[in-house]
Amino acid sequence: MVTLPELSQDAAQLQQRIDRFHAVRDGILAQVRQVIVGQDDVLDQILIALFVGGHCLITGLPGTAKTLMVRTIAETLGLTFRRIQFTPDLMPSDITGTDIIEEDLTTGHRKWTFVQGPIFGNIVLADEINRTPPKTQAALLEAMQERSCTVRGHVYQLPAPFFVLATQNPIELEGTYALPEAQLDRFLFNTILDYLSASDELKVVDLTTTTHVAKIEAVTTAQELLGFQQLVRMVPIGEPVAQYVVNLVRATRYKNQSAPDFVKKYVNYGGSIRAAQFIVLAAKARALARRRYHVTYDDVTSLAIPVLRHRILLNFHAESERIDADEILRRLIEHMPPPKETSGQPR
């Protein structure tokens, strides 16, 4: 039987972990703010992905600081950082590594030796991932889902924690290859990095055209980050909120009875159960980051679009009418608003 002192001790330890979580998050933001101006929503989503243990796809035009943002965040985490520049001639073995034959000079015997590729890191920056053909893109599939890679029949475990933070230019630009749906589904978020406001762009110019060089310091460790991922999973979610998530995802499938008419008209394929899982996990991280110990409907609706936008496939009706996934999802949330009696909970 658990005694009251033991319960008090457990509660105190849990509170210490929560306080440390907030201190680390604030520290990461303080370090990143030395380099990155604006983009609050993007930073929030990337941090949620890290605290959940998910991968993040960052979509934006050239020159919007996608690579700089990922590199800066990696420096604040004290983790092993690897960068892969995706190009049309990149091969799968350039990512995973390969076996080479080595000769023992003393015995003359030869043996196969595995040489690790850049995927063997804690944070892997897949820069311009849509610049390489699907064959090479697929080399990340096993790594992103299983945290391992297979080379010549041998399975090699990747270090923990393991994150893929990928950047891509919009697929309308020349020389790009759309990511396959199976790979898109592995990403927790598809984060859109848009242009800054005029005042923020002026700050960027002032910050980057002087001799000042920001010194980024690590504020956490790999082991601590793994602990935060477990802490996030401990945040409770009420059954009505979880049911709302499931209903929202199911409504993106045109064959489902609950799907509204505009989904049936414009959507070919909707979100899978993985989308519901990711929405719940992301909502838990958002709630904890805002110093709440339960998930609200606002947590769900705030993150549903970046979780779902790359998981629904539109048909030619949507393309001809220039309707994108974000508009469909906004209309869906308006069509299925959260219950009124809980919509006023603090954010």
mmCIF file of C-alpha atoms in Angstrom:
data_model
loop_
_atom_site.group_PDB
_atom_site.id
_atom_site.type_symbol
_atom_site.label_atom_id
_atom_site.label_comp_id
_atom_site.label_asym_id
_atom_site.label_seq_id
_atom_site.Cartn_x
_atom_site.Cartn_y
_atom_site.Cartn_z
ATOM 1 C CA MET A 1 0.000 0.000 0.000
ATOM 2 C CA VAL A 2 1.321 3.473 -0.920
ATOM 3 C CA THR A 3 1.622 5.797 2.079
ATOM 4 C CA LEU A 4 0.883 9.548 2.104
ATOM 5 C CA PRO A 5 4.584 10.508 2.475
ATOM 6 C CA GLU A 6 5.410 8.397 -0.572
ATOM 7 C CA LEU A 7 2.636 10.089 -2.553
ATOM 8 C CA SER A 8 3.900 13.509 -1.456
ATOM 9 C CA GLN A 9 7.435 12.585 -2.483
ATOM 10 C CA ASP A 10 6.254 11.375 -5.908
ATOM 11 C CA ALA A 11 4.251 14.573 -6.381
ATOM 12 C CA ALA A 12 7.267 16.691 -5.447
ATOM 13 C CA GLN A 13 9.513 14.820 -7.872
ATOM 14 C CA LEU A 14 6.936 15.192 -10.620
ATOM 15 C CA GLN A 15 6.701 18.924 -9.947
ATOM 16 C CA GLN A 16 10.484 19.190 -10.186
ATOM 17 C CA ARG A 17 10.402 17.465 -13.582
ATOM 18 C CA ILE A 18 7.672 19.832 -14.766
ATOM 19 C CA ASP A 19 9.602 22.883 -13.550
ATOM 20 C CA ARG A 20 12.708 21.634 -15.332
ATOM 21 C CA PHE A 21 10.684 21.104 -18.510
ATOM 22 C CA HIS A 22 9.597 24.745 -18.482
ATOM 23 C CA ALA A 23 13.105 25.955 -17.665
ATOM 24 C CA VAL A 24 14.592 24.017 -20.591
ATOM 25 C CA ARG A 25 11.907 25.170 -22.994
ATOM 26 C CA ASP A 26 12.400 28.797 -21.981
ATOM 27 C CA GLY A 27 16.162 28.334 -22.293
ATOM 28 C CA ILE A 28 15.848 26.920 -25.814
ATOM 29 C CA LEU A 29 13.675 29.826 -26.897
ATOM 30 C CA ALA A 30 16.068 32.359 -25.351
ATOM 31 C CA GLN A 31 19.016 30.845 -27.225
ATOM 32 C CA VAL A 32 17.165 30.568 -30.536
ATOM 33 C CA ARG A 33 15.904 34.147 -30.274
ATOM 34 C CA GLN A 34 19.497 35.339 -30.529
ATOM 35 C CA VAL A 35 19.480 34.167 -34.140
ATOM 36 C CA ILE A 36 15.886 33.749 -35.322
ATOM 37 C CA VAL A 37 13.440 36.654 -35.537
ATOM 38 C CA GLY A 38 9.678 36.041 -35.481
ATOM 39 C CA GLN A 39 8.196 32.701 -36.606
ATOM 40 C CA ASP A 40 6.657 32.023 -33.170
ATOM 41 C CA ASP A 41 4.226 29.371 -34.426
ATOM 42 C CA VAL A 42 6.973 27.550 -36.325
ATOM 43 C CA LEU A 43 9.261 27.448 -33.292
ATOM 44 C CA ASP A 44 6.395 26.275 -31.098
ATOM 45 C CA GLN A 45 5.609 23.397 -33.459
ATOM 46 C CA ILE A 46 9.248 22.319 -33.772
ATOM 47 C CA LEU A 47 9.630 22.255 -29.983
ATOM 48 C CA ILE A 48 6.417 20.263 -29.657
ATOM 49 C CA ALA A 49 7.801 17.749 -32.157
ATOM 50 C CA LEU A 50 11.015 17.433 -30.121
ATOM 51 C CA PHE A 51 9.187 16.978 -26.824
ATOM 52 C CA VAL A 52 6.855 14.407 -28.389
ATOM 53 C CA GLY A 53 9.621 12.521 -30.204
ATOM 54 C CA GLY A 54 8.228 13.183 -33.675
ATOM 55 C CA HIS A 55 9.688 14.421 -36.941
ATOM 56 C CA CYS A 56 8.964 17.791 -38.503
ATOM 57 C CA LEU A 57 8.751 18.856 -42.143
ATOM 58 C CA ILE A 58 9.403 22.567 -42.668
ATOM 59 C CA THR A 59 8.086 23.988 -45.923
ATOM 60 C CA GLY A 60 9.092 27.427 -47.138
ATOM 61 C CA LEU A 61 10.545 29.407 -49.992
ATOM 62 C CA PRO A 62 14.332 29.862 -50.309
ATOM 63 C CA GLY A 63 15.767 32.468 -47.981
ATOM 64 C CA THR A 64 13.264 32.057 -45.149
ATOM 65 C CA ALA A 65 15.898 30.693 -42.710
ATOM 66 C CA LYS A 66 14.694 27.077 -42.654
ATOM 67 C CA THR A 67 18.175 25.578 -42.365
ATOM 68 C CA LEU A 68 19.400 28.235 -39.935
ATOM 69 C CA MET A 69 16.455 27.602 -37.629
ATOM 70 C CA VAL A 70 17.023 23.827 -37.484
ATOM 71 C CA ARG A 71 20.775 24.182 -36.973
ATOM 72 C CA THR A 72 20.297 26.701 -34.165
ATOM 73 C CA ILE A 73 17.752 24.531 -32.334
ATOM 74 C CA ALA A 74 20.085 21.534 -32.616
ATOM 75 C CA GLU A 75 22.903 23.512 -31.013
ATOM 76 C CA THR A 76 20.710 24.366 -28.013
ATOM 77 C CA LEU A 77 19.879 20.710 -27.326
ATOM 78 C CA GLY A 78 23.394 19.381 -26.836
ATOM 79 C CA LEU A 79 22.749 16.492 -29.218
ATOM 80 C CA THR A 80 24.709 14.961 -32.081
ATOM 81 C CA PHE A 81 23.795 16.927 -35.181
ATOM 82 C CA ARG A 82 24.076 15.663 -38.754
ATOM 83 C CA ARG A 83 23.215 17.493 -41.956
ATOM 84 C CA ILE A 84 22.356 15.850 -45.278
ATOM 85 C CA GLN A 85 22.141 18.055 -48.343
ATOM 86 C CA PHE A 86 19.702 16.296 -50.663
ATOM 87 C CA THR A 87 20.638 16.509 -54.334
ATOM 88 C CA PRO A 88 19.410 14.688 -57.483
ATOM 89 C CA ASP A 89 22.481 12.395 -57.505
ATOM 90 C CA LEU A 90 22.342 11.423 -53.806
ATOM 91 C CA MET A 91 22.210 7.642 -53.262
ATOM 92 C CA PRO A 92 20.523 5.743 -50.376
ATOM 93 C CA SER A 93 23.908 4.492 -49.142
ATOM 94 C CA ASP A 94 25.037 8.122 -48.823
ATOM 95 C CA ILE A 95 22.415 8.417 -46.070
ATOM 96 C CA THR A 96 22.424 5.076 -44.273
ATOM 97 C CA GLY A 97 26.083 4.138 -44.717
ATOM 98 C CA THR A 98 27.578 1.091 -46.416
ATOM 99 C CA ASP A 99 29.759 -1.976 -45.904
ATOM 100 C CA ILE A 100 33.334 -1.819 -47.114
ATOM 101 C CA ILE A 101 36.007 -4.521 -47.311
ATOM 102 C CA GLU A 102 38.936 -3.994 -44.958
ATOM 103 C CA GLU A 103 42.109 -6.044 -44.884
ATOM 104 C CA ASP A 104 43.889 -6.948 -41.662
ATOM 105 C CA LEU A 105 47.537 -6.105 -42.372
ATOM 106 C CA THR A 106 48.827 -8.629 -39.819
ATOM 107 C CA THR A 107 46.841 -11.676 -41.003
ATOM 108 C CA GLY A 108 45.908 -10.688 -44.538
ATOM 109 C CA HIS A 109 42.285 -11.609 -43.849
ATOM 110 C CA ARG A 110 39.552 -9.446 -45.284
ATOM 111 C CA LYS A 111 36.279 -8.618 -43.600
ATOM 112 C CA TRP A 112 33.227 -6.477 -44.118
ATOM 113 C CA THR A 113 33.114 -3.314 -41.992
ATOM 114 C CA PHE A 114 30.043 -1.095 -41.730
ATOM 115 C CA VAL A 115 30.725 2.623 -42.108
ATOM 116 C CA GLN A 116 27.915 4.682 -40.610
ATOM 117 C CA GLY A 117 26.220 7.297 -42.740
ATOM 118 C CA PRO A 118 25.036 10.738 -41.562
ATOM 119 C CA ILE A 119 21.708 9.294 -40.434
ATOM 120 C CA PHE A 120 23.457 8.084 -37.260
ATOM 121 C CA GLY A 121 22.856 11.237 -35.257
ATOM 122 C CA ASN A 122 20.349 12.537 -32.737
ATOM 123 C CA ILE A 123 19.107 15.344 -34.969
ATOM 124 C CA VAL A 124 19.303 14.840 -38.718
ATOM 125 C CA LEU A 125 18.720 17.881 -40.885
ATOM 126 C CA ALA A 126 17.407 16.631 -44.221
ATOM 127 C CA ASP A 127 18.011 19.814 -46.166
ATOM 128 C CA GLU A 128 15.817 20.327 -49.249
ATOM 129 C CA ILE A 129 14.519 16.768 -48.995
ATOM 130 C CA ASN A 130 12.389 17.181 -52.115
ATOM 131 C CA ARG A 131 15.457 17.839 -54.284
ATOM 132 C CA THR A 132 16.305 14.139 -54.454
ATOM 133 C CA PRO A 133 14.435 11.321 -56.272
ATOM 134 C CA PRO A 134 11.963 9.050 -54.394
ATOM 135 C CA LYS A 135 14.454 6.149 -54.246
ATOM 136 C CA THR A 136 16.747 8.156 -51.993
ATOM 137 C CA GLN A 137 13.901 9.772 -50.062
ATOM 138 C CA ALA A 138 12.696 6.271 -49.183
ATOM 139 C CA ALA A 139 15.990 5.564 -47.393
ATOM 140 C CA LEU A 140 14.581 7.598 -44.489
ATOM 141 C CA LEU A 141 11.343 5.616 -44.185
ATOM 142 C CA GLU A 142 12.591 2.841 -41.909
ATOM 143 C CA ALA A 143 14.718 5.235 -39.878
ATOM 144 C CA MET A 144 11.814 7.602 -39.184
ATOM 145 C CA GLN A 145 9.410 4.877 -38.105
ATOM 146 C CA GLU A 146 11.557 2.152 -36.558
ATOM 147 C CA ARG A 147 14.574 4.219 -35.418
ATOM 148 C CA SER A 148 16.794 1.759 -37.264
ATOM 149 C CA CYS A 149 18.200 1.146 -40.727
ATOM 150 C CA THR A 150 18.923 -2.034 -42.666
ATOM 151 C CA VAL A 151 22.071 -2.394 -44.777
ATOM 152 C CA ARG A 152 22.818 -5.673 -46.567
ATOM 153 C CA GLY A 153 20.395 -7.539 -44.308
ATOM 154 C CA HIS A 154 21.856 -6.191 -41.053
ATOM 155 C CA VAL A 155 19.711 -3.982 -38.821
ATOM 156 C CA TYR A 156 21.473 -1.113 -37.052
ATOM 157 C CA GLN A 157 19.779 0.815 -34.254
ATOM 158 C CA LEU A 158 19.940 4.602 -34.388
ATOM 159 C CA PRO A 159 20.880 6.683 -31.346
ATOM 160 C CA ALA A 160 18.136 7.922 -29.041
ATOM 161 C CA PRO A 161 16.608 10.427 -29.201
ATOM 162 C CA PHE A 162 16.332 10.549 -32.990
ATOM 163 C CA PHE A 163 14.673 13.363 -34.923
ATOM 164 C CA VAL A 164 14.440 14.147 -38.616
ATOM 165 C CA LEU A 165 13.900 17.840 -39.223
ATOM 166 C CA ALA A 166 13.453 18.134 -42.977
ATOM 167 C CA THR A 167 13.203 21.271 -45.065
ATOM 168 C CA GLN A 168 11.618 21.500 -48.475
ATOM 169 C CA ASN A 169 10.835 24.126 -51.044
ATOM 170 C CA PRO A 170 7.279 24.236 -52.427
ATOM 171 C CA ILE A 171 6.830 21.472 -54.973
ATOM 172 C CA GLU A 172 5.715 23.958 -57.616
ATOM 173 C CA LEU A 173 9.321 25.076 -58.048
ATOM 174 C CA GLU A 174 11.529 23.526 -60.715
ATOM 175 C CA GLY A 175 13.762 20.553 -59.958
ATOM 176 C CA THR A 176 11.774 19.134 -57.050
ATOM 177 C CA TYR A 177 10.200 15.724 -56.374
ATOM 178 C CA ALA A 178 7.013 15.475 -54.335
ATOM 179 C CA LEU A 179 7.493 13.337 -51.222
ATOM 180 C CA PRO A 180 5.632 9.981 -51.316
ATOM 181 C CA GLU A 181 2.535 9.769 -49.126
ATOM 182 C CA ALA A 182 4.022 7.007 -46.946
ATOM 183 C CA GLN A 183 6.922 9.273 -46.026
ATOM 184 C CA LEU A 184 4.777 12.354 -45.469
ATOM 185 C CA ASP A 185 2.731 10.355 -42.972
ATOM 186 C CA ARG A 186 5.856 9.820 -40.840
ATOM 187 C CA PHE A 187 6.117 13.545 -40.113
ATOM 188 C CA LEU A 188 4.278 14.831 -37.073
ATOM 189 C CA PHE A 189 3.949 18.342 -38.516
ATOM 190 C CA ASN A 190 4.154 19.996 -41.883
ATOM 191 C CA THR A 191 5.121 23.456 -40.713
ATOM 192 C CA ILE A 192 4.762 26.373 -43.108
ATOM 193 C CA LEU A 193 7.540 28.955 -42.880
ATOM 194 C CA ASP A 194 6.145 32.148 -44.384
ATOM 195 C CA TYR A 195 7.648 35.571 -45.018
ATOM 196 C CA LEU A 196 8.215 37.833 -42.010
ATOM 197 C CA SER A 197 6.465 41.115 -41.349
ATOM 198 C CA ALA A 198 8.169 44.331 -42.470
ATOM 199 C CA SER A 199 9.284 45.164 -38.911
ATOM 200 C CA ASP A 200 10.730 41.673 -38.383
ATOM 201 C CA GLU A 201 12.564 41.804 -41.707
ATOM 202 C CA LEU A 202 14.130 45.077 -40.597
ATOM 203 C CA LYS A 203 15.290 43.361 -37.389
ATOM 204 C CA VAL A 204 16.836 40.552 -39.466
ATOM 205 C CA VAL A 205 18.746 43.058 -41.576
ATOM 206 C CA ASP A 206 20.030 44.843 -38.460
ATOM 207 C CA LEU A 207 20.978 41.519 -36.847
ATOM 208 C CA THR A 208 22.807 39.967 -39.790
ATOM 209 C CA THR A 209 24.716 42.889 -41.328
ATOM 210 C CA THR A 210 27.002 43.633 -38.381
ATOM 211 C CA THR A 211 29.997 41.919 -36.826
ATOM 212 C CA HIS A 212 27.903 40.457 -34.010
ATOM 213 C CA VAL A 213 28.014 36.653 -33.806
ATOM 214 C CA ALA A 214 25.594 34.913 -31.461
ATOM 215 C CA LYS A 215 27.015 32.249 -29.140
ATOM 216 C CA ILE A 216 24.553 29.408 -28.757
ATOM 217 C CA GLU A 217 24.845 27.234 -25.644
ATOM 218 C CA ALA A 218 23.305 23.817 -24.992
ATOM 219 C CA VAL A 219 20.595 23.867 -22.321
ATOM 220 C CA THR A 220 19.724 20.159 -22.035
ATOM 221 C CA THR A 221 20.965 16.633 -22.722
ATOM 222 C CA ALA A 222 19.810 13.597 -24.653
ATOM 223 C CA GLN A 223 18.785 11.703 -21.515
ATOM 224 C CA GLU A 224 16.824 14.652 -20.183
ATOM 225 C CA LEU A 225 15.017 15.081 -23.492
ATOM 226 C CA LEU A 226 13.940 11.426 -23.383
ATOM 227 C CA GLY A 227 12.573 12.085 -19.902
ATOM 228 C CA PHE A 228 10.567 15.050 -21.190
ATOM 229 C CA GLN A 229 9.007 12.833 -23.852
ATOM 230 C CA GLN A 230 7.759 10.509 -21.126
ATOM 231 C CA LEU A 231 6.543 13.484 -19.086
ATOM 232 C CA VAL A 232 4.445 14.736 -21.998
ATOM 233 C CA ARG A 233 2.762 11.343 -22.330
ATOM 234 C CA MET A 234 1.692 11.572 -18.676
ATOM 235 C CA VAL A 235 -0.527 14.599 -19.355
ATOM 236 C CA PRO A 236 -4.159 13.392 -19.106
ATOM 237 C CA ILE A 237 -6.738 13.908 -21.844
ATOM 238 C CA GLY A 238 -10.450 13.637 -21.189
ATOM 239 C CA GLU A 239 -12.470 11.073 -23.099
ATOM 240 C CA PRO A 240 -14.691 13.742 -24.750
ATOM 241 C CA VAL A 241 -11.602 15.561 -26.068
ATOM 242 C CA ALA A 242 -10.061 12.326 -27.353
ATOM 243 C CA GLN A 243 -13.375 11.423 -28.992
ATOM 244 C CA TYR A 244 -13.439 14.840 -30.677
ATOM 245 C CA VAL A 245 -9.966 14.155 -32.131
ATOM 246 C CA VAL A 246 -11.064 10.785 -33.513
ATOM 247 C CA ASN A 247 -14.251 12.267 -34.983
ATOM 248 C CA LEU A 248 -12.308 15.132 -36.573
ATOM 249 C CA VAL A 249 -9.849 12.782 -38.257
ATOM 250 C CA ARG A 250 -12.553 10.395 -39.404
ATOM 251 C CA ALA A 251 -14.431 13.316 -40.966
ATOM 252 C CA THR A 252 -11.484 13.895 -43.352
ATOM 253 C CA ARG A 253 -12.296 10.589 -45.103
ATOM 254 C CA TYR A 254 -14.847 11.066 -47.854
ATOM 255 C CA LYS A 255 -16.265 7.544 -47.392
ATOM 256 C CA ASN A 256 -17.090 8.189 -43.741
ATOM 257 C CA GLN A 257 -20.719 8.988 -42.944
ATOM 258 C CA SER A 258 -19.689 11.949 -40.777
ATOM 259 C CA ALA A 259 -17.718 13.602 -43.588
ATOM 260 C CA PRO A 260 -19.319 16.898 -44.699
ATOM 261 C CA ASP A 261 -20.237 17.505 -48.332
ATOM 262 C CA PHE A 262 -17.171 19.620 -49.110
ATOM 263 C CA VAL A 263 -14.867 16.800 -47.932
ATOM 264 C CA LYS A 264 -16.695 14.313 -50.142
ATOM 265 C CA LYS A 265 -16.350 16.732 -53.056
ATOM 266 C CA TYR A 266 -12.694 17.716 -52.715
ATOM 267 C CA VAL A 267 -10.835 14.981 -50.773
ATOM 268 C CA ASN A 268 -9.571 11.696 -52.211
ATOM 269 C CA TYR A 269 -7.907 10.339 -49.063
ATOM 270 C CA GLY A 270 -8.132 11.489 -45.454
ATOM 271 C CA GLY A 271 -6.024 11.094 -42.350
ATOM 272 C CA SER A 272 -5.178 7.730 -40.801
ATOM 273 C CA ILE A 273 -5.214 6.703 -37.146
ATOM 274 C CA ARG A 274 -1.635 7.967 -36.941
ATOM 275 C CA ALA A 275 -3.009 11.477 -37.447
ATOM 276 C CA ALA A 276 -5.234 11.094 -34.370
ATOM 277 C CA GLN A 277 -2.315 9.765 -32.333
ATOM 278 C CA PHE A 278 -0.122 12.689 -33.345
ATOM 279 C CA ILE A 279 -2.820 15.284 -32.618
ATOM 280 C CA VAL A 280 -3.271 13.917 -29.090
ATOM 281 C CA LEU A 281 0.476 13.783 -28.389
ATOM 282 C CA ALA A 282 1.049 17.272 -29.785
ATOM 283 C CA ALA A 283 -1.902 18.633 -27.795
ATOM 284 C CA LYS A 284 -0.421 17.144 -24.604
ATOM 285 C CA ALA A 285 2.913 18.861 -25.267
ATOM 286 C CA ARG A 286 1.162 22.164 -25.999
ATOM 287 C CA ALA A 287 -0.857 21.937 -22.805
ATOM 288 C CA LEU A 288 2.228 21.241 -20.688
ATOM 289 C CA ALA A 289 4.149 24.063 -22.376
ATOM 290 C CA ARG A 290 1.340 26.421 -21.363
ATOM 291 C CA ARG A 291 1.528 25.222 -17.751
ATOM 292 C CA ARG A 292 -1.679 23.234 -17.870
ATOM 293 C CA TYR A 293 -2.018 19.631 -16.762
ATOM 294 C CA HIS A 294 -4.892 18.621 -19.026
ATOM 295 C CA VAL A 295 -5.629 18.846 -22.745
ATOM 296 C CA THR A 296 -8.271 21.313 -23.929
ATOM 297 C CA TYR A 297 -10.186 21.541 -27.170
ATOM 298 C CA ASP A 298 -8.153 24.627 -28.023
ATOM 299 C CA ASP A 299 -4.962 22.532 -27.936
ATOM 300 C CA VAL A 300 -6.541 20.193 -30.471
ATOM 301 C CA THR A 301 -7.908 22.799 -32.885
ATOM 302 C CA SER A 302 -4.687 24.839 -32.745
ATOM 303 C CA LEU A 303 -2.579 21.896 -33.953
ATOM 304 C CA ALA A 304 -4.996 19.962 -36.148
ATOM 305 C CA ILE A 305 -4.094 21.809 -39.364
ATOM 306 C CA PRO A 306 -0.270 21.360 -39.244
ATOM 307 C CA VAL A 307 -0.781 17.688 -38.312
ATOM 308 C CA LEU A 308 -3.340 17.000 -41.051
ATOM 309 C CA ARG A 309 -2.396 19.282 -43.962
ATOM 310 C CA HIS A 310 0.079 16.774 -45.442
ATOM 311 C CA ARG A 311 -2.133 13.763 -44.755
ATOM 312 C CA ILE A 312 -5.147 14.591 -46.887
ATOM 313 C CA LEU A 313 -4.961 14.215 -50.657
ATOM 314 C CA LEU A 314 -7.200 16.482 -52.723
ATOM 315 C CA ASN A 315 -8.742 15.618 -56.078
ATOM 316 C CA PHE A 316 -8.900 17.524 -59.349
ATOM 317 C CA HIS A 317 -12.002 19.460 -58.240
ATOM 318 C CA ALA A 318 -9.960 21.104 -55.486
ATOM 319 C CA GLU A 319 -7.058 21.787 -57.825
ATOM 320 C CA SER A 320 -9.276 23.331 -60.484
ATOM 321 C CA GLU A 321 -10.930 25.588 -57.914
ATOM 322 C CA ARG A 322 -7.573 26.409 -56.261
ATOM 323 C CA ILE A 323 -8.644 25.060 -52.881
ATOM 324 C CA ASP A 324 -5.797 23.821 -50.695
ATOM 325 C CA ALA A 325 -5.689 21.468 -47.714
ATOM 326 C CA ASP A 326 -5.564 24.289 -45.168
ATOM 327 C CA GLU A 327 -8.833 25.736 -46.409
ATOM 328 C CA ILE A 328 -10.529 22.329 -46.282
ATOM 329 C CA LEU A 329 -9.312 21.790 -42.715
ATOM 330 C CA ARG A 330 -10.384 25.265 -41.581
ATOM 331 C CA ARG A 331 -13.848 24.635 -42.970
ATOM 332 C CA LEU A 332 -13.917 21.228 -41.280
ATOM 333 C CA ILE A 333 -13.085 22.705 -37.860
ATOM 334 C CA GLU A 334 -15.794 25.339 -38.369
ATOM 335 C CA HIS A 335 -18.182 22.552 -39.357
ATOM 336 C CA MET A 336 -17.246 20.530 -36.247
ATOM 337 C CA PRO A 337 -16.644 23.143 -33.529
ATOM 338 C CA PRO A 338 -15.689 22.003 -30.014
ATOM 339 C CA PRO A 339 -18.500 21.836 -27.450
ATOM 340 C CA LYS A 340 -19.392 25.331 -26.229
ATOM 341 C CA GLU A 341 -19.289 24.502 -22.529
ATOM 342 C CA THR A 342 -15.503 23.788 -22.719
ATOM 343 C CA SER A 343 -14.406 26.234 -25.409
ATOM 344 C CA GLY A 344 -13.809 28.928 -22.804
ATOM 345 C CA GLN A 345 -11.041 27.075 -20.992
ATOM 346 C CA PRO A 346 -7.771 29.002 -20.614
ATOM 347 C CA ARG A 347 -5.238 28.590 -23.365
#
